[in-house]
């Protein structure tokens, strides 16, 4: 069968590659995809991810068996709803269900209603009231833009001037436009962070192994928040009991709650969690696969990915089995300056030296007119490997990352170090 993936990042490359390894899949299209994916047999289609009409037309013309939606933006613009109306199978939540990611205020109210553990919070639309609340609560405190802000709409403020500045930027200067006219101010939580993703079909929940992302730009978790600089799975220092607790107290109640709200969730539910002294609590929900978590979690899937998705789309019980042994590690190569100002169009060097054993997931790469691969985004690509231990995985992968050393790019040298 032929399948279509919507999106263009490293996550979508990993999804495409896993689909290509499925027994019944012979063609994988990615719209719009990126040039770097083409080497691994993905057919890129020049249609933008929000152009539902053109995507539907393409899916019908090619008679694709189903479509997988990667990013949040098309989900929140209702791509899945449009596909369903056209009689096509699309894997991902409806616009109504994707609101669990699209509005932090909605997510907080939802968690409160269904007693899902999360930081205490309050939502504001008026600057003056928000500022008074900040002053009453004191620091450390966390300020979040209500809407989508590409992972950058969160300020963790350790001092009051920082908190006030963040609030001003969001509410008065509309730093994230409409997304930050409303803000959620929440209690600062302490603990180890991890990502728990699950295949969800209404009240059914099939969890994946957990992963840990590295959100800050620089070593030692310093610098600004990014989309993610690297990840690994599983996370050996998070006890299995705690993960089980998160599945029972967070994932299952969330799936059930969404059904009760009339926003039945079908797709990937991503819980960004923090292991506090009082147990796991939610930092955020996403309505999709994480990036870069997917690049280290999907390779652990032992059952057939296309069959799994097809089964969920047909309301059948899927075969969901993940590898138990060893560890997958992924490290992002980013453009110098990311996540702030950076240049694109920089030549990628050393890629041809990377061992064929290493998976390369392209995020922001393209071919120039001479046929050379150049950068085309903040996160450029991710190298991923598997090993029995983290120590071994880090040794292998950092030797490969070195081959890509180039003053126009950077990567963190401590990805996975905590798990050694
Ligand atoms: P988010 O975009 O919601 O995942 O938040 C980005 C990052 O901000 C998270 O990965 C955390 O490191 C941090 N963060 C968010 N909410 C809290 C919180 N309530 N307490 C402490 N840190 C937080
Ligand atoms: N890696 C975090 C996210 O996908 O939102």
CSV table of C-alpha atoms and ligand atoms in Angstrom, one decimal:
chain,number,residue,atom,x,y,z
A,1,UNK,CA,0.0,0.0,0.0
A,2,UNK,CA,0.8,3.7,-0.3
A,3,UNK,CA,0.8,6.0,2.7
A,4,UNK,CA,1.1,9.7,3.2
A,5,UNK,CA,2.9,11.5,6.0
A,6,UNK,CA,2.2,15.3,6.6
A,7,UNK,CA,5.1,17.4,7.9
A,8,UNK,CA,8.7,18.1,7.2
A,9,UNK,CA,10.9,17.6,10.2
A,10,UNK,CA,13.1,14.9,11.7
A,11,UNK,CA,10.0,13.4,13.4
A,12,UNK,CA,8.3,12.9,10.1
A,13,UNK,CA,11.5,11.4,8.6
A,14,UNK,CA,11.5,8.8,11.4
A,15,UNK,CA,7.8,8.1,10.9
A,16,UNK,CA,8.4,7.7,7.1
A,17,UNK,CA,11.3,5.4,7.6
A,18,UNK,CA,9.4,3.2,10.1
A,19,UNK,CA,6.5,3.0,7.7
A,20,UNK,CA,8.9,2.1,4.9
A,21,UNK,CA,10.0,-0.9,6.9
A,22,UNK,CA,6.4,-2.1,7.3
A,23,UNK,CA,5.5,-5.4,5.4
A,24,UNK,CA,2.6,-4.0,3.4
A,25,UNK,CA,3.9,-0.5,2.6
A,26,UNK,CA,5.7,0.0,-0.7
A,27,UNK,CA,5.4,3.8,-1.1
A,28,UNK,CA,5.7,6.5,1.5
A,29,UNK,CA,4.9,10.1,0.4
A,30,UNK,CA,5.8,13.0,2.6
A,31,UNK,CA,4.1,16.4,2.2
A,32,UNK,CA,6.1,18.6,2.0
A,33,UNK,CA,9.0,16.6,3.5
A,34,UNK,CA,12.6,17.8,3.0
A,35,UNK,CA,15.3,17.0,0.5
A,36,UNK,CA,17.4,15.1,3.0
A,37,UNK,CA,14.7,12.4,3.3
A,38,UNK,CA,14.7,11.5,-0.3
A,39,UNK,CA,17.9,9.4,0.1
A,40,UNK,CA,16.0,7.0,2.3
A,41,UNK,CA,13.3,6.3,-0.3
A,42,UNK,CA,10.7,8.9,0.8
A,43,UNK,CA,8.8,10.6,-2.0
A,44,UNK,CA,8.4,14.3,-1.2
A,45,UNK,CA,5.3,16.0,-2.4
A,46,UNK,CA,5.3,19.7,-2.8
A,47,UNK,CA,2.1,20.5,-0.8
A,48,UNK,CA,2.2,22.6,2.4
A,49,UNK,CA,1.0,20.9,5.6
A,50,UNK,CA,-2.0,23.1,6.1
A,51,UNK,CA,-3.3,22.9,2.6
A,52,UNK,CA,-6.0,20.3,3.4
A,53,UNK,CA,-7.7,20.6,0.0
A,54,UNK,CA,-4.6,19.8,-2.0
A,55,UNK,CA,-3.6,17.1,0.4
A,56,UNK,CA,-6.9,15.4,0.1
A,57,UNK,CA,-6.8,15.7,-3.7
A,58,UNK,CA,-3.4,14.1,-3.7
A,59,UNK,CA,-4.4,11.3,-1.3
A,60,UNK,CA,-7.4,10.5,-3.5
A,61,UNK,CA,-5.4,10.6,-6.8
A,62,UNK,CA,-2.7,8.2,-5.3
A,63,UNK,CA,-5.3,6.1,-3.5
A,64,UNK,CA,-3.2,6.2,-0.3
A,65,UNK,CA,-4.3,3.7,2.3
A,66,UNK,CA,-4.0,6.2,5.1
A,67,UNK,CA,-2.3,9.5,6.1
A,68,UNK,CA,-0.3,10.2,9.3
A,69,UNK,CA,-0.2,13.8,10.5
A,70,UNK,CA,3.0,14.8,12.2
A,71,UNK,CA,2.9,18.4,13.4
A,72,UNK,CA,0.4,20.2,15.6
A,73,UNK,CA,-0.3,23.1,13.2
A,74,UNK,CA,-2.2,21.0,10.6
A,75,UNK,CA,-4.0,19.1,13.4
A,76,UNK,CA,-5.2,22.3,15.0
A,77,UNK,CA,-6.3,23.6,11.6
A,78,UNK,CA,-8.5,20.6,11.2
A,79,UNK,CA,-6.7,18.5,8.6
A,80,UNK,CA,-7.9,15.2,10.2
A,81,UNK,CA,-11.5,16.5,10.2
A,82,UNK,CA,-11.3,17.4,6.5
A,83,UNK,CA,-9.8,14.0,5.6
A,84,UNK,CA,-12.5,12.2,7.5
A,85,UNK,CA,-15.2,14.3,5.8
A,86,UNK,CA,-13.7,13.3,2.5
A,87,UNK,CA,-14.0,9.7,3.4
A,88,UNK,CA,-10.2,9.2,3.9
A,89,UNK,CA,-8.4,7.6,6.8
A,90,UNK,CA,-6.1,10.0,8.7
A,91,UNK,CA,-4.3,9.2,11.9
A,92,UNK,CA,-4.3,12.1,14.4
A,93,UNK,CA,-6.8,13.9,16.6
A,94,UNK,CA,-9.6,16.1,15.3
A,95,UNK,CA,-9.3,19.8,15.8
A,96,UNK,CA,-11.5,19.6,18.9
A,97,UNK,CA,-9.3,17.0,20.5
A,98,UNK,CA,-6.0,18.6,19.5
A,99,UNK,CA,-7.0,21.6,21.7
A,100,UNK,CA,-5.4,19.6,24.6
A,101,UNK,CA,-2.2,21.0,23.0
A,102,UNK,CA,-3.5,24.1,21.3
A,103,UNK,CA,-4.7,25.8,24.5
A,104,UNK,CA,-2.8,25.6,27.8
A,105,UNK,CA,-5.8,27.1,29.5
A,106,UNK,CA,-8.1,24.4,28.1
A,107,UNK,CA,-5.6,21.7,29.2
A,108,UNK,CA,-5.3,23.1,32.7
A,109,UNK,CA,-9.1,23.3,33.2
A,110,UNK,CA,-9.4,19.8,31.7
A,111,UNK,CA,-6.8,18.4,34.2
A,112,UNK,CA,-8.5,20.1,37.1
A,113,UNK,CA,-11.9,18.7,36.1
A,114,UNK,CA,-10.6,15.1,35.8
A,115,UNK,CA,-8.2,15.3,38.8
A,116,UNK,CA,-5.1,14.8,36.6
A,117,UNK,CA,-2.0,15.8,38.6
A,118,UNK,CA,-0.4,19.0,37.4
A,119,UNK,CA,1.0,22.3,38.7
A,120,UNK,CA,-1.5,24.6,40.3
A,121,UNK,CA,-2.3,27.5,38.0
A,122,UNK,CA,-4.5,30.5,37.1
A,123,UNK,CA,-5.3,31.9,33.7
A,124,UNK,CA,-5.3,35.6,32.9
A,125,UNK,CA,-6.3,37.9,30.0
A,126,UNK,CA,-5.6,41.2,31.8
A,127,UNK,CA,-2.0,42.2,32.4
A,128,UNK,CA,-2.7,44.1,35.7
A,129,UNK,CA,-4.4,41.1,37.3
A,130,UNK,CA,-1.7,38.8,36.1
A,131,UNK,CA,1.0,41.0,37.5
A,132,UNK,CA,-0.8,41.3,40.9
A,133,UNK,CA,-1.0,37.5,41.0
A,134,UNK,CA,2.8,37.2,40.2
A,135,UNK,CA,3.5,39.5,43.1
A,136,UNK,CA,1.3,37.6,45.4
A,137,UNK,CA,2.9,34.2,44.5
A,138,UNK,CA,6.5,35.2,44.2
A,139,UNK,CA,9.3,33.4,42.4
A,140,UNK,CA,10.2,30.9,41.1
A,141,UNK,CA,7.2,30.9,38.9
A,142,UNK,CA,6.2,29.7,35.4
A,143,UNK,CA,4.4,31.8,32.8
A,144,UNK,CA,3.0,30.2,29.7
A,145,UNK,CA,1.4,31.6,26.5
A,146,UNK,CA,-2.0,30.0,26.1
A,147,UNK,CA,-1.6,29.1,22.4
A,148,UNK,CA,1.0,27.5,20.2
A,149,UNK,CA,4.5,29.1,20.3
A,150,UNK,CA,6.8,26.4,18.8
A,151,UNK,CA,8.0,25.3,22.3
A,152,UNK,CA,9.1,28.8,23.1
A,153,UNK,CA,6.1,30.2,24.9
A,154,UNK,CA,7.2,29.2,28.4
A,155,UNK,CA,9.2,31.4,30.8
A,156,UNK,CA,10.5,29.8,33.9
A,157,UNK,CA,11.3,32.9,36.0
A,158,UNK,CA,13.7,32.7,39.0
A,159,UNK,CA,13.5,36.4,39.8
A,160,UNK,CA,10.6,38.9,39.9
A,161,UNK,CA,12.1,41.2,37.2
A,162,UNK,CA,12.4,38.2,34.8
A,163,UNK,CA,8.8,37.2,35.6
A,164,UNK,CA,7.5,40.7,35.0
A,165,UNK,CA,9.5,41.0,31.8
A,166,UNK,CA,8.2,37.7,30.4
A,167,UNK,CA,4.6,38.7,31.3
A,168,UNK,CA,5.0,42.1,29.6
A,169,UNK,CA,6.5,40.6,26.5
A,170,UNK,CA,3.6,38.1,26.3
A,171,UNK,CA,0.6,40.3,27.3
A,172,UNK,CA,1.6,43.8,26.3
A,173,UNK,CA,3.9,43.3,23.4
A,174,UNK,CA,2.1,40.2,22.1
A,175,UNK,CA,5.4,38.4,21.6
A,176,UNK,CA,3.5,35.3,20.4
A,177,UNK,CA,0.7,37.3,18.8
A,178,UNK,CA,-2.8,36.0,19.7
A,179,UNK,CA,-1.2,33.0,21.4
A,180,UNK,CA,0.0,35.1,24.3
A,181,UNK,CA,-3.0,37.4,24.8
A,182,UNK,CA,-4.0,34.8,27.4
A,183,UNK,CA,-1.4,33.4,29.8
A,184,UNK,CA,-1.3,30.6,32.3
A,185,UNK,CA,0.7,31.3,35.4
A,186,UNK,CA,1.7,28.2,37.3
A,187,UNK,CA,3.6,26.9,40.2
A,188,UNK,CA,7.2,25.9,39.6
A,189,UNK,CA,7.7,22.2,39.9
A,190,UNK,CA,11.0,20.4,40.6
A,191,UNK,CA,12.0,17.0,39.5
A,192,UNK,CA,13.3,14.9,36.6
A,193,UNK,CA,11.4,15.5,33.3
A,194,UNK,CA,10.4,12.8,30.9
A,195,UNK,CA,8.1,12.3,27.9
A,196,UNK,CA,5.5,9.6,27.9
A,197,UNK,CA,3.7,9.0,24.6
A,198,UNK,CA,0.9,6.6,23.8
A,199,UNK,CA,-1.3,5.5,21.0
A,200,UNK,CA,-4.8,6.5,22.0
A,201,UNK,CA,-8.1,5.4,20.5
A,202,UNK,CA,-10.9,6.8,22.5
A,203,UNK,CA,-10.6,5.2,26.0
A,204,UNK,CA,-7.9,2.7,24.8
A,205,UNK,CA,-4.3,3.6,25.7
A,206,UNK,CA,-1.2,1.8,24.4
A,207,UNK,CA,1.8,3.5,26.0
A,208,UNK,CA,5.3,3.7,24.4
A,209,UNK,CA,8.6,3.5,26.3
A,210,UNK,CA,9.4,6.8,27.9
A,211,UNK,CA,12.1,9.2,26.6
A,212,UNK,CA,14.0,12.2,27.8
A,213,UNK,CA,14.4,15.3,25.7
A,214,UNK,CA,17.0,18.0,26.3
A,215,UNK,CA,15.1,21.2,25.8
A,216,UNK,CA,17.7,23.9,26.5
A,217,UNK,CA,20.1,25.0,23.8
A,218,UNK,CA,23.4,24.5,25.6
A,219,UNK,CA,25.3,22.0,27.8
A,220,UNK,CA,24.3,21.7,31.4
A,221,UNK,CA,20.7,22.7,30.5
A,222,UNK,CA,21.7,26.3,30.0
A,223,UNK,CA,20.4,28.8,27.5
A,224,UNK,CA,17.0,29.3,25.9
A,225,UNK,CA,14.4,26.6,25.4
A,226,UNK,CA,14.4,24.9,22.0
A,227,UNK,CA,12.3,22.4,20.2
A,228,UNK,CA,14.7,19.8,21.6
A,229,UNK,CA,18.5,19.2,21.2
A,230,UNK,CA,18.6,15.4,21.7
A,231,UNK,CA,16.8,12.6,23.3
A,232,UNK,CA,17.1,9.0,24.5
A,233,UNK,CA,14.8,6.1,25.3
A,234,UNK,CA,14.2,4.4,27.7
A,235,UNK,CA,15.2,6.5,30.7
A,236,UNK,CA,16.9,4.1,33.2
A,237,UNK,CA,16.8,6.5,36.2
A,238,UNK,CA,13.0,6.9,36.1
A,239,UNK,CA,11.6,3.9,38.0
A,240,UNK,CA,9.1,1.7,36.2
A,241,UNK,CA,6.7,2.1,39.1
A,242,UNK,CA,6.5,5.8,38.5
A,243,UNK,CA,5.9,5.3,34.8
A,244,UNK,CA,3.1,2.9,35.6
A,245,UNK,CA,1.6,5.5,38.0
A,246,UNK,CA,1.7,8.1,35.3
A,247,UNK,CA,-0.1,5.8,32.9
A,248,UNK,CA,-2.8,5.1,35.5
A,249,UNK,CA,-3.2,8.6,36.9
A,250,UNK,CA,-2.6,10.7,33.8
A,251,UNK,CA,-2.9,8.8,30.4
A,252,UNK,CA,-6.0,6.7,31.1
A,253,UNK,CA,-8.0,9.6,32.9
A,254,UNK,CA,-7.0,11.9,30.1
A,255,UNK,CA,-8.2,9.6,27.3
A,256,UNK,CA,-11.5,8.9,29.3
A,257,UNK,CA,-11.9,12.6,30.1
A,258,UNK,CA,-11.6,13.6,26.4
A,259,UNK,CA,-14.3,11.1,25.5
A,260,UNK,CA,-16.5,12.6,28.2
A,261,UNK,CA,-15.9,16.1,26.9
A,262,UNK,CA,-17.1,15.0,23.5
A,263,UNK,CA,-13.5,15.5,22.2
A,264,UNK,CA,-12.6,11.8,21.7
A,265,UNK,CA,-8.9,11.6,21.1
A,266,UNK,CA,-7.5,9.3,18.4
A,267,UNK,CA,-3.8,9.6,17.7
A,268,UNK,CA,-0.7,10.1,19.7
A,269,UNK,CA,-1.1,11.6,23.1
A,270,UNK,CA,2.1,13.0,24.5
A,271,UNK,CA,2.4,13.8,28.1
A,272,UNK,CA,5.4,16.0,29.1
A,273,UNK,CA,5.9,15.0,32.8
A,274,UNK,CA,7.9,15.8,35.8
A,275,UNK,CA,8.7,13.3,38.6
A,276,UNK,CA,8.0,15.4,41.7
A,277,UNK,CA,8.1,14.2,45.3
A,278,UNK,CA,4.4,13.9,45.1
A,279,UNK,CA,4.5,11.7,42.0
A,280,UNK,CA,4.4,12.4,38.3
A,281,UNK,CA,2.7,15.7,37.2
A,282,UNK,CA,1.9,17.1,33.8
A,283,UNK,CA,3.9,20.0,32.4
A,284,UNK,CA,2.1,19.8,29.0
A,285,UNK,CA,0.1,17.7,26.7
A,286,UNK,CA,0.8,17.4,23.0
A,287,UNK,CA,-1.5,16.0,20.5
A,288,UNK,CA,1.2,14.4,18.4
A,289,UNK,CA,4.5,12.6,18.4
A,290,UNK,CA,7.3,14.5,20.1
A,291,UNK,CA,10.3,15.8,18.2
A,292,UNK,CA,13.1,14.5,18.8
A,293,UNK,CA,11.5,11.8,21.1
A,294,UNK,CA,10.1,10.0,18.1
A,295,UNK,CA,13.5,9.6,16.5
A,296,UNK,CA,14.5,7.4,19.6
A,297,UNK,CA,11.2,5.8,20.5
A,298,UNK,CA,9.8,4.6,17.1
A,299,UNK,CA,13.0,2.6,16.3
A,300,UNK,CA,12.2,0.6,19.5
A,301,UNK,CA,8.8,-0.5,18.0
A,302,UNK,CA,9.0,-4.2,17.2
A,303,UNK,CA,5.5,-4.7,15.8
A,304,UNK,CA,4.6,-3.5,12.3
A,305,UNK,CA,4.0,0.2,12.4
A,306,UNK,CA,1.7,0.5,9.4
A,307,UNK,CA,-0.4,-2.4,10.6
A,308,UNK,CA,-0.6,-0.8,14.1
A,309,UNK,CA,-1.9,2.4,12.7
A,310,UNK,CA,-4.3,0.7,10.3
A,311,UNK,CA,-5.7,-1.3,13.2
A,312,UNK,CA,-6.3,1.8,15.2
A,313,UNK,CA,-8.0,3.5,12.3
A,314,UNK,CA,-10.3,0.6,11.9
A,315,UNK,CA,-11.0,0.4,15.6
A,316,UNK,CA,-9.3,-3.0,15.9
A,317,UNK,CA,-7.0,-4.0,18.7
A,318,UNK,CA,-3.4,-3.2,17.5
A,319,UNK,CA,-0.3,-5.3,18.1
A,320,UNK,CA,1.9,-2.9,20.1
A,321,UNK,CA,5.3,-4.4,21.2
A,322,UNK,CA,8.5,-2.4,22.0
A,323,UNK,CA,12.0,-3.6,22.5
A,324,UNK,CA,12.9,-4.0,26.1
A,325,UNK,CA,16.7,-4.1,26.0
A,326,UNK,CA,19.3,-1.5,25.2
A,327,UNK,CA,19.0,2.2,24.6
A,328,UNK,CA,18.4,4.5,21.7
A,329,UNK,CA,20.2,7.9,21.6
A,330,UNK,CA,19.7,10.8,19.3
A,331,UNK,CA,21.7,14.0,19.0
A,332,UNK,CA,20.6,17.1,17.1
A,333,UNK,CA,22.9,19.1,14.9
A,334,UNK,CA,21.6,22.7,14.9
A,335,UNK,CA,22.4,25.9,13.1
A,336,UNK,CA,24.7,28.3,15.0
A,337,UNK,CA,22.5,30.8,16.8
A,338,UNK,CA,19.4,28.6,17.1
A,339,UNK,CA,16.8,29.1,18.6
A,340,UNK,CA,17.4,32.8,18.1
A,341,UNK,CA,19.0,34.3,14.9
A,342,UNK,CA,20.7,31.8,12.6
A,343,UNK,CA,21.7,31.5,9.0
A,344,UNK,CA,20.5,28.9,6.6
A,345,UNK,CA,22.0,27.8,3.3
A,346,UNK,CA,25.2,26.5,5.0
A,347,UNK,CA,27.0,23.6,3.5
A,348,UNK,CA,26.8,20.3,5.5
A,349,UNK,CA,30.1,18.6,5.7
A,350,UNK,CA,31.1,15.1,6.7
A,351,UNK,CA,27.7,13.4,6.2
A,352,UNK,CA,29.2,11.0,3.7
A,353,UNK,CA,31.6,9.9,6.4
A,354,UNK,CA,28.9,8.8,8.9
A,355,UNK,CA,28.8,5.1,9.4
A,356,UNK,CA,25.9,3.3,7.6
A,357,UNK,CA,25.0,1.8,11.0
A,358,UNK,CA,23.8,5.2,12.2
A,359,UNK,CA,20.3,6.5,11.4
A,360,UNK,CA,20.3,10.1,10.0
A,361,UNK,CA,17.0,11.9,10.4
A,362,UNK,CA,16.8,15.1,8.4
A,363,UNK,CA,14.9,18.1,9.8
A,364,UNK,CA,16.1,21.2,8.0
A,365,UNK,CA,18.1,20.3,5.0
A,366,UNK,CA,17.8,20.9,1.3
A,367,UNK,CA,19.7,20.4,-1.9
A,368,UNK,CA,21.3,23.5,-3.5
A,369,UNK,CA,21.4,23.9,-7.3
A,370,UNK,CA,24.7,22.1,-7.4
A,371,UNK,CA,23.2,19.1,-5.6
A,372,UNK,CA,24.9,19.7,-2.3
A,373,UNK,CA,23.0,19.3,1.0
A,374,UNK,CA,22.7,22.6,2.8
A,375,UNK,CA,21.0,23.7,6.0
A,376,UNK,CA,17.4,25.0,5.8
A,377,UNK,CA,16.3,25.4,9.4
A,378,UNK,CA,17.3,25.7,13.1
A,379,UNK,CA,17.4,22.0,13.8
A,380,UNK,CA,19.2,20.6,10.8
A,381,UNK,CA,19.4,16.8,11.4
A,382,UNK,CA,19.7,14.2,14.1
A,383,UNK,CA,22.0,11.2,14.3
A,384,UNK,CA,20.6,8.2,16.2
A,385,UNK,CA,22.1,5.0,17.4
A,386,UNK,CA,21.3,1.9,19.4
A,387,UNK,CA,23.6,0.3,22.0
A,388,UNK,CA,23.4,-2.0,25.0
A,389,UNK,CA,24.4,0.8,27.4
A,390,UNK,CA,24.3,4.6,27.4
A,391,UNK,CA,28.0,4.8,27.8
A,392,UNK,CA,28.5,2.8,24.6
A,393,UNK,CA,25.8,4.7,22.8
A,394,UNK,CA,27.4,8.0,23.7
A,395,UNK,CA,30.9,6.8,22.6
A,396,UNK,CA,29.6,5.6,19.3
A,397,UNK,CA,27.4,8.6,18.5
A,398,UNK,CA,29.8,11.4,19.6
A,399,UNK,CA,32.5,9.9,17.4
A,400,UNK,CA,30.0,10.2,14.5
A,401,UNK,CA,28.9,13.8,15.5
A,402,UNK,CA,32.6,14.8,15.3
A,403,UNK,CA,32.6,14.1,11.6
A,404,UNK,CA,30.0,16.8,11.2
A,405,UNK,CA,32.0,19.5,13.1
A,406,UNK,CA,31.7,22.7,11.2
A,407,UNK,CA,31.7,26.3,12.6
A,408,UNK,CA,28.2,27.0,11.1
A,409,UNK,CA,26.6,24.3,13.4
A,410,UNK,CA,26.6,23.2,17.0
A,411,UNK,CA,25.4,20.3,19.2
A,412,UNK,CA,25.3,19.6,22.9
A,413,UNK,CA,27.9,17.3,24.2
A,414,UNK,CA,26.0,16.1,27.2
A,415,UNK,CA,23.0,14.4,25.6
A,416,UNK,CA,22.3,11.2,27.6
A,417,UNK,CA,25.1,11.9,30.1
A,418,UNK,CA,22.7,11.7,33.1
A,419,UNK,CA,21.8,8.1,32.1
A,420,UNK,CA,25.4,6.8,31.9
B,1,LIG,P1,6.7,23.3,27.8
B,1,LIG,O1,6.8,24.0,26.5
B,1,LIG,O2,5.3,23.5,28.5
B,1,LIG,O3,7.1,21.9,27.7
B,1,LIG,O4,7.7,23.9,28.8
B,1,LIG,C1,9.1,24.1,28.5
B,1,LIG,C2,9.9,23.8,29.6
B,1,LIG,O5,9.7,24.7,30.7
B,1,LIG,C3,9.7,22.4,30.2
B,1,LIG,O6,10.4,21.4,29.6
B,1,LIG,C4,10.2,22.6,31.6
B,1,LIG,O7,11.6,22.4,31.7
B,1,LIG,C5,9.8,24.0,32.0
B,1,LIG,N1,8.5,24.0,32.7
B,1,LIG,C6,7.3,24.1,32.2
B,1,LIG,N2,6.4,24.1,33.2
B,1,LIG,C7,7.1,24.1,34.4
B,1,LIG,C8,6.7,24.0,35.7
B,1,LIG,N3,5.4,24.1,36.1
B,1,LIG,N4,7.7,23.9,36.6
B,1,LIG,C9,9.0,23.8,36.3
B,1,LIG,N5,9.4,23.9,35.0
B,1,LIG,C10,8.5,24.0,34.0
B,2,LIG,N1,10.2,17.6,22.2
B,2,LIG,C1,9.1,18.3,22.7
B,2,LIG,C2,8.0,18.3,21.8
B,2,LIG,O1,7.9,17.6,20.8
B,2,LIG,O2,7.1,19.1,22.0
